[in-house]
Short mmCIF file of N, CA and C in Angstrom, two decimals:
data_model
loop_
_atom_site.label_atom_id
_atom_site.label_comp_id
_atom_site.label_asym_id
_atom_site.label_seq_id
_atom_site.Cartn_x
_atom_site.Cartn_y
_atom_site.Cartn_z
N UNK A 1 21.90 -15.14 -4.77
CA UNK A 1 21.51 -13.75 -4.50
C UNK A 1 20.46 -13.27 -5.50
N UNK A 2 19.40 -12.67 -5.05
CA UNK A 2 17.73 -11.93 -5.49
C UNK A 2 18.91 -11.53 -6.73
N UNK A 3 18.66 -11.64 -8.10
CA UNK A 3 18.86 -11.17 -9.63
C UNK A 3 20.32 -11.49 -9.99
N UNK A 4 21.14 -12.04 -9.06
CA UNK A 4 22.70 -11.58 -9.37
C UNK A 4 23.41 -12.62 -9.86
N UNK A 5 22.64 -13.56 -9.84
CA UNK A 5 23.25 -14.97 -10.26
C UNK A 5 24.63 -15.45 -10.02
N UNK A 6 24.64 -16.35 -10.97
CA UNK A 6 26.38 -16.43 -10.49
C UNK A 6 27.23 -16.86 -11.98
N UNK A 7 28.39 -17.38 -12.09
CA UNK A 7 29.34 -18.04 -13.40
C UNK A 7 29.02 -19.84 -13.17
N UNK A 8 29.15 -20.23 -11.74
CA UNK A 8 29.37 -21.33 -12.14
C UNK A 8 28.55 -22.32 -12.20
N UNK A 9 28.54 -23.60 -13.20
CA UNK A 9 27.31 -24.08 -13.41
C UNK A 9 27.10 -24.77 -12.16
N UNK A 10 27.44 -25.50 -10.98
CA UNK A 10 26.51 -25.91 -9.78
C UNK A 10 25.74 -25.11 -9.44
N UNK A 11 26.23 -23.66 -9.37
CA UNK A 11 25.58 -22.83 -8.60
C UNK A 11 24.29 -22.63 -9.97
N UNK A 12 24.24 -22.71 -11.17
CA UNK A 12 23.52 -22.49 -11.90
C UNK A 12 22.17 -23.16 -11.67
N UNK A 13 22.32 -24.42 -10.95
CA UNK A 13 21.22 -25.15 -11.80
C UNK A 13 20.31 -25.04 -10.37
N UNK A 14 21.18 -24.12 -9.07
CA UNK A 14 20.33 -24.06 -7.88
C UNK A 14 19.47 -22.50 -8.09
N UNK A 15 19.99 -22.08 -9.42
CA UNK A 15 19.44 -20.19 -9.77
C UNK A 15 18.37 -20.42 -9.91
N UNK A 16 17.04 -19.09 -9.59
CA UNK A 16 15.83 -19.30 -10.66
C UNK A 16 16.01 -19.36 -11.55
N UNK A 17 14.88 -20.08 -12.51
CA UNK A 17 14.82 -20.24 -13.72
C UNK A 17 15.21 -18.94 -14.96
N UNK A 18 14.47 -17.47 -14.42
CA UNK A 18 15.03 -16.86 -15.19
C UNK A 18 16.28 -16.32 -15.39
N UNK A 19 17.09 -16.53 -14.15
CA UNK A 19 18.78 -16.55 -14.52
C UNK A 19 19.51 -17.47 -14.57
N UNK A 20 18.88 -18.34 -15.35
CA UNK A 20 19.24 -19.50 -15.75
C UNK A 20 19.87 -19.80 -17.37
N UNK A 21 18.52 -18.78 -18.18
CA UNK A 21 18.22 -18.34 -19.28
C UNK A 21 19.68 -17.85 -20.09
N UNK A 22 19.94 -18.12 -21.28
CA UNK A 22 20.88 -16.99 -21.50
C UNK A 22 20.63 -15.51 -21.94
N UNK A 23 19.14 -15.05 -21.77
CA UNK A 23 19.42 -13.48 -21.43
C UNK A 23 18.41 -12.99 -20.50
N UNK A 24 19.02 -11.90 -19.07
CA UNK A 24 18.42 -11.44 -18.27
C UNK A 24 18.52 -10.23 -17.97
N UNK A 25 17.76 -9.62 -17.26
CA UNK A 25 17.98 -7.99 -17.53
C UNK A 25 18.66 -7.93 -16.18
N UNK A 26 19.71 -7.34 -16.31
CA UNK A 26 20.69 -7.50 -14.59
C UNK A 26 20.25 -6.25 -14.18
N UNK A 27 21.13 -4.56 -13.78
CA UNK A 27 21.16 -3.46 -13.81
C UNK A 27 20.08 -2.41 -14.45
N UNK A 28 19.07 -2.21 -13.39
CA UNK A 28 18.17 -1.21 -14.48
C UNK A 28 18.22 0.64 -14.09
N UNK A 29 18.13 1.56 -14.75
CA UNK A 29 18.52 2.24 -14.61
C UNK A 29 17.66 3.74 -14.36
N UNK A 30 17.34 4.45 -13.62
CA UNK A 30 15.97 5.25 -13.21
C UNK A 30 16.15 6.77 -12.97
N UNK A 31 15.74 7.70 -13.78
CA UNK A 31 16.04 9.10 -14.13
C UNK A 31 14.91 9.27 -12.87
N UNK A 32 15.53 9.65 -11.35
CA UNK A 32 15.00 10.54 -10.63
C UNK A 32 14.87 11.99 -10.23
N UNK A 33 13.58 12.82 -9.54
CA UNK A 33 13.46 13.91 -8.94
C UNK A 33 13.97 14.18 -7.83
N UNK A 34 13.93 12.99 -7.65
CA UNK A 34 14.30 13.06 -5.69
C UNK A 34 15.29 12.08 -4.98
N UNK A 35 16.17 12.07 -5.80
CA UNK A 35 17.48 11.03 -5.27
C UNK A 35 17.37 10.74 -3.91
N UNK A 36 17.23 11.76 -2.94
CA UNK A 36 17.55 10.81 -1.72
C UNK A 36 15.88 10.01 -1.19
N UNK A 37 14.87 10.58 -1.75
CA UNK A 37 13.30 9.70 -1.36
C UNK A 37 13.40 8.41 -2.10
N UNK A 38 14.03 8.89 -3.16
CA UNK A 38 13.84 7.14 -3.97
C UNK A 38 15.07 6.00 -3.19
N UNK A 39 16.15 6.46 -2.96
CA UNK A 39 16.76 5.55 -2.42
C UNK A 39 16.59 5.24 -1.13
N UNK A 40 15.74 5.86 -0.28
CA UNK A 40 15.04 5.48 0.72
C UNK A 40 14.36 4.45 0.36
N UNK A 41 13.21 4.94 -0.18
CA UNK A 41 12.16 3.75 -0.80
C UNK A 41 12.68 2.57 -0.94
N UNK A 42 13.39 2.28 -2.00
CA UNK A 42 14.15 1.42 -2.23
C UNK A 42 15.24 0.47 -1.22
N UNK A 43 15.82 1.23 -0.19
CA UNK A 43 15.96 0.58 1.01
C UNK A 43 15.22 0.30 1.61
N UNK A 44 14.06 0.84 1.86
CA UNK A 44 13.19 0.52 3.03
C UNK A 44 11.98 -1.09 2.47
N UNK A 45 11.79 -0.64 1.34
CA UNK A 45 10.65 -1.43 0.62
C UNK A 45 12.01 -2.89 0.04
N UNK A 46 12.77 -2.68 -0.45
CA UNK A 46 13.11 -3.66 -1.20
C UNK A 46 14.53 -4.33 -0.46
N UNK A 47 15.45 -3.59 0.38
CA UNK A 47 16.41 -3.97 1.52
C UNK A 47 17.39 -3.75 0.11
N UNK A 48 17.80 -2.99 -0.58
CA UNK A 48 18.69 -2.25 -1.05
C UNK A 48 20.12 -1.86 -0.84
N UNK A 49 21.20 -1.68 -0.85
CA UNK A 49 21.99 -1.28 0.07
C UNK A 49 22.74 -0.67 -1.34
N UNK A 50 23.34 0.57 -0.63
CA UNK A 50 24.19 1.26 -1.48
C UNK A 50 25.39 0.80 -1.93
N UNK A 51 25.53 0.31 -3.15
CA UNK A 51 26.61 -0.20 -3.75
C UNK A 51 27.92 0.98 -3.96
N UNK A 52 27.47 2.22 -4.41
CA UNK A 52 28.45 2.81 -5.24
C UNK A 52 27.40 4.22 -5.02
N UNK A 53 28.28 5.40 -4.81
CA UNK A 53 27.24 6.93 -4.78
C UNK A 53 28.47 7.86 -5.77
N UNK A 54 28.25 8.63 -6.32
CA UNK A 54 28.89 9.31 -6.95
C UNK A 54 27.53 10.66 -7.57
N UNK A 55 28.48 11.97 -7.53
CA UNK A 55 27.77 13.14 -7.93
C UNK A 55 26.58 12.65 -8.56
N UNK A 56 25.20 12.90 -7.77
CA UNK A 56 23.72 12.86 -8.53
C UNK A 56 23.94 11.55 -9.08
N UNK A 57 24.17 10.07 -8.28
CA UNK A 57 23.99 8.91 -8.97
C UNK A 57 24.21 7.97 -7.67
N UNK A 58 23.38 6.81 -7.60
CA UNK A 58 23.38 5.88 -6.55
C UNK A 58 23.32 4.83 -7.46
N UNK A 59 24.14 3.67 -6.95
CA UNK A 59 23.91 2.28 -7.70
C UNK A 59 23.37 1.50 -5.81
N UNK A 60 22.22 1.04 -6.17
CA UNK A 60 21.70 -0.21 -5.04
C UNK A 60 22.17 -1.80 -5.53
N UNK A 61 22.08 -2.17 -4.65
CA UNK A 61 21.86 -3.85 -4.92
C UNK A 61 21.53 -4.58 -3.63
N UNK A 62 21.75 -6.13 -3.89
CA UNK A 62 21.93 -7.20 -2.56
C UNK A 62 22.81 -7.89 -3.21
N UNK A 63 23.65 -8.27 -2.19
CA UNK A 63 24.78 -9.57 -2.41
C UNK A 63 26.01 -8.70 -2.56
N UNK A 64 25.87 -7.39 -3.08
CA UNK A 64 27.00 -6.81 -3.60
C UNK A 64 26.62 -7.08 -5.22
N UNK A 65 25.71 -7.53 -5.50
CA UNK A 65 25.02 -7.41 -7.19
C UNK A 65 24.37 -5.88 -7.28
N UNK A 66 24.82 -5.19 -8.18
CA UNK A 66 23.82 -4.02 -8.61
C UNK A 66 22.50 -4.14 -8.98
N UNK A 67 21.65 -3.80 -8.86
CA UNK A 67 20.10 -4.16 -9.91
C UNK A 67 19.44 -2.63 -9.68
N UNK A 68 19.49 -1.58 -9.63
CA UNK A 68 19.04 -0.58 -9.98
C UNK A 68 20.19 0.63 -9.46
N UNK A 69 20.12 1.97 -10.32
CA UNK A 69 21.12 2.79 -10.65
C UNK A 69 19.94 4.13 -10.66
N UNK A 70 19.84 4.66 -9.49
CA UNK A 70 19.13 5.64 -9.51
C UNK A 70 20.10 7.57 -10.15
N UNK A 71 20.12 7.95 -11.23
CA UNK A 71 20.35 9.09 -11.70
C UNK A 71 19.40 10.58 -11.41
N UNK A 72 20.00 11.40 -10.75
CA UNK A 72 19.37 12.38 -10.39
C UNK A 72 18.89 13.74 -11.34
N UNK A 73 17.82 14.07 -11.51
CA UNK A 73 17.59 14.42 -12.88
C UNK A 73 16.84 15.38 -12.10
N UNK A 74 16.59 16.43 -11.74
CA UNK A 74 15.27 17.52 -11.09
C UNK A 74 13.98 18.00 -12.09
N UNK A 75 14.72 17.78 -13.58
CA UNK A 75 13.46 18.22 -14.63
C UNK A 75 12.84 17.19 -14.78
N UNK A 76 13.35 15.85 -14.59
CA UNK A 76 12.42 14.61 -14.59
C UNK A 76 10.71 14.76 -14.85
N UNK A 77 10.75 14.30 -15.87
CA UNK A 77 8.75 14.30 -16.02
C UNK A 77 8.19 13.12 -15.15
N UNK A 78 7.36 13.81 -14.63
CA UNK A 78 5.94 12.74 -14.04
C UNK A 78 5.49 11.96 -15.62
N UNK A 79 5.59 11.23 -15.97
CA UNK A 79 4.85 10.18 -16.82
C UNK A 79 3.26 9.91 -16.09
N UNK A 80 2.53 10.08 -17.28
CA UNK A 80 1.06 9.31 -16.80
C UNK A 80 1.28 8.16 -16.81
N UNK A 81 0.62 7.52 -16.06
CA UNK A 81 0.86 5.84 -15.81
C UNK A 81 -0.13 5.04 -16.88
N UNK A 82 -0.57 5.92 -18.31
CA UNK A 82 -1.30 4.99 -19.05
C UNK A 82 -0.58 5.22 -20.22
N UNK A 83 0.59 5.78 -20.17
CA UNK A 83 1.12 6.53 -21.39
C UNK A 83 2.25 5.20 -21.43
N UNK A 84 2.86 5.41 -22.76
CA UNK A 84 3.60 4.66 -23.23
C UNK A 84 4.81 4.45 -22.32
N UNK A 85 6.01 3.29 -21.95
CA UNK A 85 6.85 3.66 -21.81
C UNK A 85 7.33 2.89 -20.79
N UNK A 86 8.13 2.81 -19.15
CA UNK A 86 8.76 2.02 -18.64
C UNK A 86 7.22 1.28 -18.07
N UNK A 87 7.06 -0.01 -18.32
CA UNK A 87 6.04 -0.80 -17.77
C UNK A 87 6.09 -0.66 -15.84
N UNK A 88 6.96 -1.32 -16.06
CA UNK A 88 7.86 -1.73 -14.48
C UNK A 88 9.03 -2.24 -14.41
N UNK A 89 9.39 -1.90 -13.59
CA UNK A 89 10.61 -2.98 -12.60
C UNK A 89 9.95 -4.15 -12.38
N UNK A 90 11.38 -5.18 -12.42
CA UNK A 90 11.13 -6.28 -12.13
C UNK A 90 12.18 -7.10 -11.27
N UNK A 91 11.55 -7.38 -9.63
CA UNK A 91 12.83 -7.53 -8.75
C UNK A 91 12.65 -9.25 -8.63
N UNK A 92 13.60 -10.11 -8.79
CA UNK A 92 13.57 -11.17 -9.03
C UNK A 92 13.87 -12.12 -7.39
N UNK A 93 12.88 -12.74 -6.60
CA UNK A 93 13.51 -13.19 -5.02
C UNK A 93 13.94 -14.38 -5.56
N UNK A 94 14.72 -14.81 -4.44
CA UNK A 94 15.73 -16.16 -4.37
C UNK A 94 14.80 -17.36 -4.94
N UNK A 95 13.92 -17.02 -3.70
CA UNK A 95 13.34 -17.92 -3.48
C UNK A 95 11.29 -17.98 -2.90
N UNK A 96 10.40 -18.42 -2.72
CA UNK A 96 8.82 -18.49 -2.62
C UNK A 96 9.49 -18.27 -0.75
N UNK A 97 9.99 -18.54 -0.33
CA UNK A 97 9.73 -18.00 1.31
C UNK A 97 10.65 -16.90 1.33
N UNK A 98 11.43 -16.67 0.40
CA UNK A 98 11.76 -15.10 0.50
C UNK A 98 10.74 -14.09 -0.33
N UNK A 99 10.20 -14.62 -1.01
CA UNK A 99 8.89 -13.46 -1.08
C UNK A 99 8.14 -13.37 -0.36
N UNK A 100 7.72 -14.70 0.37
CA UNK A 100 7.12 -14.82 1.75
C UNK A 100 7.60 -13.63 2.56
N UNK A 101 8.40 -14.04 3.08
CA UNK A 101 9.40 -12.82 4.10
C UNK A 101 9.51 -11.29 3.72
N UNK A 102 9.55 -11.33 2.62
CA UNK A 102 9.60 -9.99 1.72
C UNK A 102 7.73 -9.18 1.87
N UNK A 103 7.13 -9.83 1.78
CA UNK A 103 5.44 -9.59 2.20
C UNK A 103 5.30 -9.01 3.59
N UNK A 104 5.57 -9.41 4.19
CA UNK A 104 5.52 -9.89 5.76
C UNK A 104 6.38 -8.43 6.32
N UNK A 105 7.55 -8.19 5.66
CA UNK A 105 8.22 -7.26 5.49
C UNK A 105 7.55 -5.70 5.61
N UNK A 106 7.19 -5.73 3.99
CA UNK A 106 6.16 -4.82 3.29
C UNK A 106 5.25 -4.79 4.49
N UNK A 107 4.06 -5.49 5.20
CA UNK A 107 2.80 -5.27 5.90
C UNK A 107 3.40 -4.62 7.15
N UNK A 108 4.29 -5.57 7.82
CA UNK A 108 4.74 -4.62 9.00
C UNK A 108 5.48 -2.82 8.99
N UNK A 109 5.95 -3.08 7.89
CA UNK A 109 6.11 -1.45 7.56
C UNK A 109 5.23 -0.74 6.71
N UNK A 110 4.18 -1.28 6.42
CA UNK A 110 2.99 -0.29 6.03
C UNK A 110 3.34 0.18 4.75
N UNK A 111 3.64 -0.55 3.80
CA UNK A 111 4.50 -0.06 2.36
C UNK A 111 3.37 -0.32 1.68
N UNK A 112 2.82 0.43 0.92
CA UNK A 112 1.36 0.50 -0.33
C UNK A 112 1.73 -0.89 -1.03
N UNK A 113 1.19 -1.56 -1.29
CA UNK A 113 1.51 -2.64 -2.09
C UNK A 113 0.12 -2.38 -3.38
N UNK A 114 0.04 -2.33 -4.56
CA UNK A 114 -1.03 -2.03 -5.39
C UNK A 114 -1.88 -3.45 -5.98
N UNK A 115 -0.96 -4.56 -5.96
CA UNK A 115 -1.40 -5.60 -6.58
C UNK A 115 -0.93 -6.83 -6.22
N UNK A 116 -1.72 -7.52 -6.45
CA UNK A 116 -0.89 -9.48 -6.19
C UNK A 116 -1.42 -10.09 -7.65
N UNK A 117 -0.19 -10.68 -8.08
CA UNK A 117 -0.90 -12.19 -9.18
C UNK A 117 -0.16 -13.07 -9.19
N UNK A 118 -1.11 -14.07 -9.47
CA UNK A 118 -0.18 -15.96 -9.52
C UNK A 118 -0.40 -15.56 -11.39
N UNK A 119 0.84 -16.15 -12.15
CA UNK A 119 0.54 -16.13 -13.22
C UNK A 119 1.04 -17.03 -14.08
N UNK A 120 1.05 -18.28 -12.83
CA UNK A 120 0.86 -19.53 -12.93
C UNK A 120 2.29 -19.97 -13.20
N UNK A 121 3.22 -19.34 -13.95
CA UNK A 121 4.53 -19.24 -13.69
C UNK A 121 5.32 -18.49 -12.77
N UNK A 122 4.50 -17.88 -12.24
CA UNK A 122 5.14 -16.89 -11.49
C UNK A 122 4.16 -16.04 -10.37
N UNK A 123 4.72 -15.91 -9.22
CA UNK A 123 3.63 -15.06 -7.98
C UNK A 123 4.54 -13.78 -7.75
N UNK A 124 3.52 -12.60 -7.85
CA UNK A 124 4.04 -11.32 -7.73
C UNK A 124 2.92 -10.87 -6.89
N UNK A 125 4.03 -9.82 -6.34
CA UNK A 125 3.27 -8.57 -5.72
C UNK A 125 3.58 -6.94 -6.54
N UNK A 126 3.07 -6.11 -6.32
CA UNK A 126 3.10 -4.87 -7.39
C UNK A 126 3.27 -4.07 -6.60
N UNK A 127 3.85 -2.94 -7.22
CA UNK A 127 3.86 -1.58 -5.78
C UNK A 127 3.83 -0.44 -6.64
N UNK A 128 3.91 1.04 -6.43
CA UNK A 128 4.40 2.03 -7.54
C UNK A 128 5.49 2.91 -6.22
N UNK A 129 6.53 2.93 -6.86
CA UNK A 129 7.23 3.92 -6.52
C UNK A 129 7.06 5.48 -6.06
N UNK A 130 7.32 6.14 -5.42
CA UNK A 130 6.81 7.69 -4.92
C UNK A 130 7.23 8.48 -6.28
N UNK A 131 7.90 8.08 -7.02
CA UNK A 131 7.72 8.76 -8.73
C UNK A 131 7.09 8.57 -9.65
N UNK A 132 5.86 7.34 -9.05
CA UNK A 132 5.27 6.63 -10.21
C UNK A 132 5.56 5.71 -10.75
N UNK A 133 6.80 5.18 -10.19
CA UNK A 133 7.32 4.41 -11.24
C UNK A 133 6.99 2.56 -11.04
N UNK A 134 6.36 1.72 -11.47
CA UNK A 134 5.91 0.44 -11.46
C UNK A 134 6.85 -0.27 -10.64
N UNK A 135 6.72 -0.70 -9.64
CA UNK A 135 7.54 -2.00 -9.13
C UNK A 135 7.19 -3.52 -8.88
N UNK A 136 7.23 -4.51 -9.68
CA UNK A 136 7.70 -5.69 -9.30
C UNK A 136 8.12 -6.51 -8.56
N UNK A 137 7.64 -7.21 -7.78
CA UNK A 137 8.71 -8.50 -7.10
C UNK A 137 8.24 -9.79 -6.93
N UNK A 138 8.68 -10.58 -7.48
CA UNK A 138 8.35 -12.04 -7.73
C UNK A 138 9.28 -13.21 -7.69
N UNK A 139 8.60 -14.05 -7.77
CA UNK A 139 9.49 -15.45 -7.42
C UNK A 139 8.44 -16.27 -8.89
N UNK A 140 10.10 -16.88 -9.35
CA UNK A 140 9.34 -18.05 -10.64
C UNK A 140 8.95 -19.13 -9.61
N UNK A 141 8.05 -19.68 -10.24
CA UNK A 141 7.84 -21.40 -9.96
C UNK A 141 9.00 -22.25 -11.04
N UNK A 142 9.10 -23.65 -10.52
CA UNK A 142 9.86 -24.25 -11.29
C UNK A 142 9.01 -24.67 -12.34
N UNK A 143 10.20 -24.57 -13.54
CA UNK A 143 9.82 -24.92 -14.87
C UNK A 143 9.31 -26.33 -15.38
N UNK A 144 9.25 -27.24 -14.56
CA UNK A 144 8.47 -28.37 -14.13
C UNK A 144 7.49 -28.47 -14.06
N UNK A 145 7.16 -27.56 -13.36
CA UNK A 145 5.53 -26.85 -12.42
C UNK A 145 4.42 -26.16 -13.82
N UNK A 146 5.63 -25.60 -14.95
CA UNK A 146 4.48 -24.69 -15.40
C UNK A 146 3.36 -25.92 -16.65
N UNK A 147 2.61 -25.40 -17.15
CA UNK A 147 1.67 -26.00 -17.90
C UNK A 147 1.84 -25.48 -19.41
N UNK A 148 1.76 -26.32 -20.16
CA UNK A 148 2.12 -25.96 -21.81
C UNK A 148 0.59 -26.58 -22.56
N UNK A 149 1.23 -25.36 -23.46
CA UNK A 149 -0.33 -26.30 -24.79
C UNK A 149 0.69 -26.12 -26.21
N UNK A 150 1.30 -27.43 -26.08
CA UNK A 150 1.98 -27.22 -27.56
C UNK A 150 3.19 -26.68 -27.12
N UNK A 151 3.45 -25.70 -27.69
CA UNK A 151 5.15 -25.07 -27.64
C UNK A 151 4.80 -23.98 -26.98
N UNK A 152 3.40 -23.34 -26.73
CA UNK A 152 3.34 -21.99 -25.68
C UNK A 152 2.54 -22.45 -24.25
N UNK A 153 3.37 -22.01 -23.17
CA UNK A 153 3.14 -21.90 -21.81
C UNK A 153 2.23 -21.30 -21.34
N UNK A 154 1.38 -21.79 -20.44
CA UNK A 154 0.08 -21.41 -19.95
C UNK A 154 0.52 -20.29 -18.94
N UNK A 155 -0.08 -19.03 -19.51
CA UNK A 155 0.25 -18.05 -18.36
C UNK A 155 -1.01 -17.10 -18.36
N UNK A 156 -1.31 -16.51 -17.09
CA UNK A 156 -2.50 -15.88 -16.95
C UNK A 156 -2.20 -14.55 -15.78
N UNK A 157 -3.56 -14.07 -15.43
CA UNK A 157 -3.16 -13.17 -14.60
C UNK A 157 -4.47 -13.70 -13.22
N UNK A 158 -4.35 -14.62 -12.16
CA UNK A 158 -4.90 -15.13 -11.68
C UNK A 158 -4.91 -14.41 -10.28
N UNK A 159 -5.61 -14.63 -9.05
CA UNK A 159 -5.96 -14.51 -7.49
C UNK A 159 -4.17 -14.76 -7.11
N UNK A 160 -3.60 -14.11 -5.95
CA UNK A 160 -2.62 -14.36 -5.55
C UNK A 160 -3.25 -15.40 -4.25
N UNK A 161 -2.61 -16.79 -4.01
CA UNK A 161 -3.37 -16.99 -2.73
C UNK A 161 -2.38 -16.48 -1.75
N UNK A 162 -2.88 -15.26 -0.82
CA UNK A 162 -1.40 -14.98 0.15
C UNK A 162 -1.49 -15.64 1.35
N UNK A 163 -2.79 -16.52 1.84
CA UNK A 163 -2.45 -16.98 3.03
C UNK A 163 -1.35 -18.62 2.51
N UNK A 164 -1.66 -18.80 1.45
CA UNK A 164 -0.77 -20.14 1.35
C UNK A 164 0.60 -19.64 1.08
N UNK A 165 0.90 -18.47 0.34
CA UNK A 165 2.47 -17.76 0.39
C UNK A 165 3.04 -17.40 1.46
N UNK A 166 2.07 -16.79 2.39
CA UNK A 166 2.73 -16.66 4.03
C UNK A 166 2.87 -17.64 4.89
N UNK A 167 2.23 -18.95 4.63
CA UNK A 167 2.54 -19.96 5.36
C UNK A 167 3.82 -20.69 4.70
N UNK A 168 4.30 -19.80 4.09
CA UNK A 168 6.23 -20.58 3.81
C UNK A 168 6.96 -19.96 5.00
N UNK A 169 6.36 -18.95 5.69
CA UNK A 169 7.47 -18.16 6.81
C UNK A 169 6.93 -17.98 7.88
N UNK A 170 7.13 -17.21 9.05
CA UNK A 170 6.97 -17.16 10.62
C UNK A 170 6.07 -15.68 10.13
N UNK A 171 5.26 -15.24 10.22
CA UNK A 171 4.62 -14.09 9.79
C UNK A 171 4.57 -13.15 10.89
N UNK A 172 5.24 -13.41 12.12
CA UNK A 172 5.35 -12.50 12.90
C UNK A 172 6.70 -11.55 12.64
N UNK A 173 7.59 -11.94 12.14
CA UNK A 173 9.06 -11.41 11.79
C UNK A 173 8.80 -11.41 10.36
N UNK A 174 10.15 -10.39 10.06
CA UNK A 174 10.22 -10.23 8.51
C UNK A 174 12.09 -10.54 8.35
N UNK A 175 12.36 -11.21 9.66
CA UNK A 175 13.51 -11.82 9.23
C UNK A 175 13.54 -12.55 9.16
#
């Protein structure tokens, strides 16, 4: 399951690489204006499902894993997006044809997407949230795959190629 990993080691060594790691950021947590637009968003753009709702608080996830905890806040500041402070979210897919699918997704529902990068460890797409807020979603490559010089890993911010990412899936469906 997209971020949720698991305990046991078979299932470990089939995880991406970064929940593989012994530390990952599971649960992230987001002071909103507009509780019910953001958890839209978030269903609609990322397939979300409401874990847990309680007074002015939504927990989302997939699998039944939590990975974001939207808190309802109405004084909430707009942050400038050059100012210090939450970079982005970062939504972690299974797998390179579930980001596939996840794309394919995004285009047929007309969801702003702001950015693509291969970064040679890793292919993302970028989005911003209707609060501003940075979103993420990517798939690692295997740790096999990446390129080293010495003890540091070659990473860059390169061209996404998306016709070779969409040819992992049926691009007419986003199921």
């Amino acid at each position: 399951p997209a971020e949720g990993g698991g305990g046991e080691s078979s299932a470990k060594a089939q995880m991406p690489f970064a929940l593989s790691t012994p530390v990952h950021v599971g649960e992230v947590a987001l002071q909103v204006r507009d509780l019910e637009a953001m958890q839209a968003y978030y269903s609609d753009m990322l397939g979300l499902s409401v874990i847990e709702r309680r007074a002015g608080e939504v927990t989302m996830g997939a699998g039944g894993v939590a990975l974001l905890h939207l808190r309802h806040r109405r004084s909430a500041k707009l942050e400038d997006m050059r100012s210090a402070g939450l970079y982005h979210t970062a939504f972690l897919m299974p797998s390179r044809q579930d980001l596939a699918r996840w794309l394919v997704h995004v285009a047929m529902n007309r969801i702003p997407v702001s950015g693509f990068a291969d970064h040679n460890v890793s292919e993302a797409a970028y989005l911003v949230d209707p609060e501003g807020n940075g979103v993420e979603v990517y798939v690692d490559r295997p740790p096999e795959d990446w390129r080293w010089a010495g003890e540091f890993v070659t990473m860059g911010t390169l061209p996404l190629d998306l016709d070779k990412l969409v040819a992992e899936t049926d691009p007419t469906t986003d199921q």
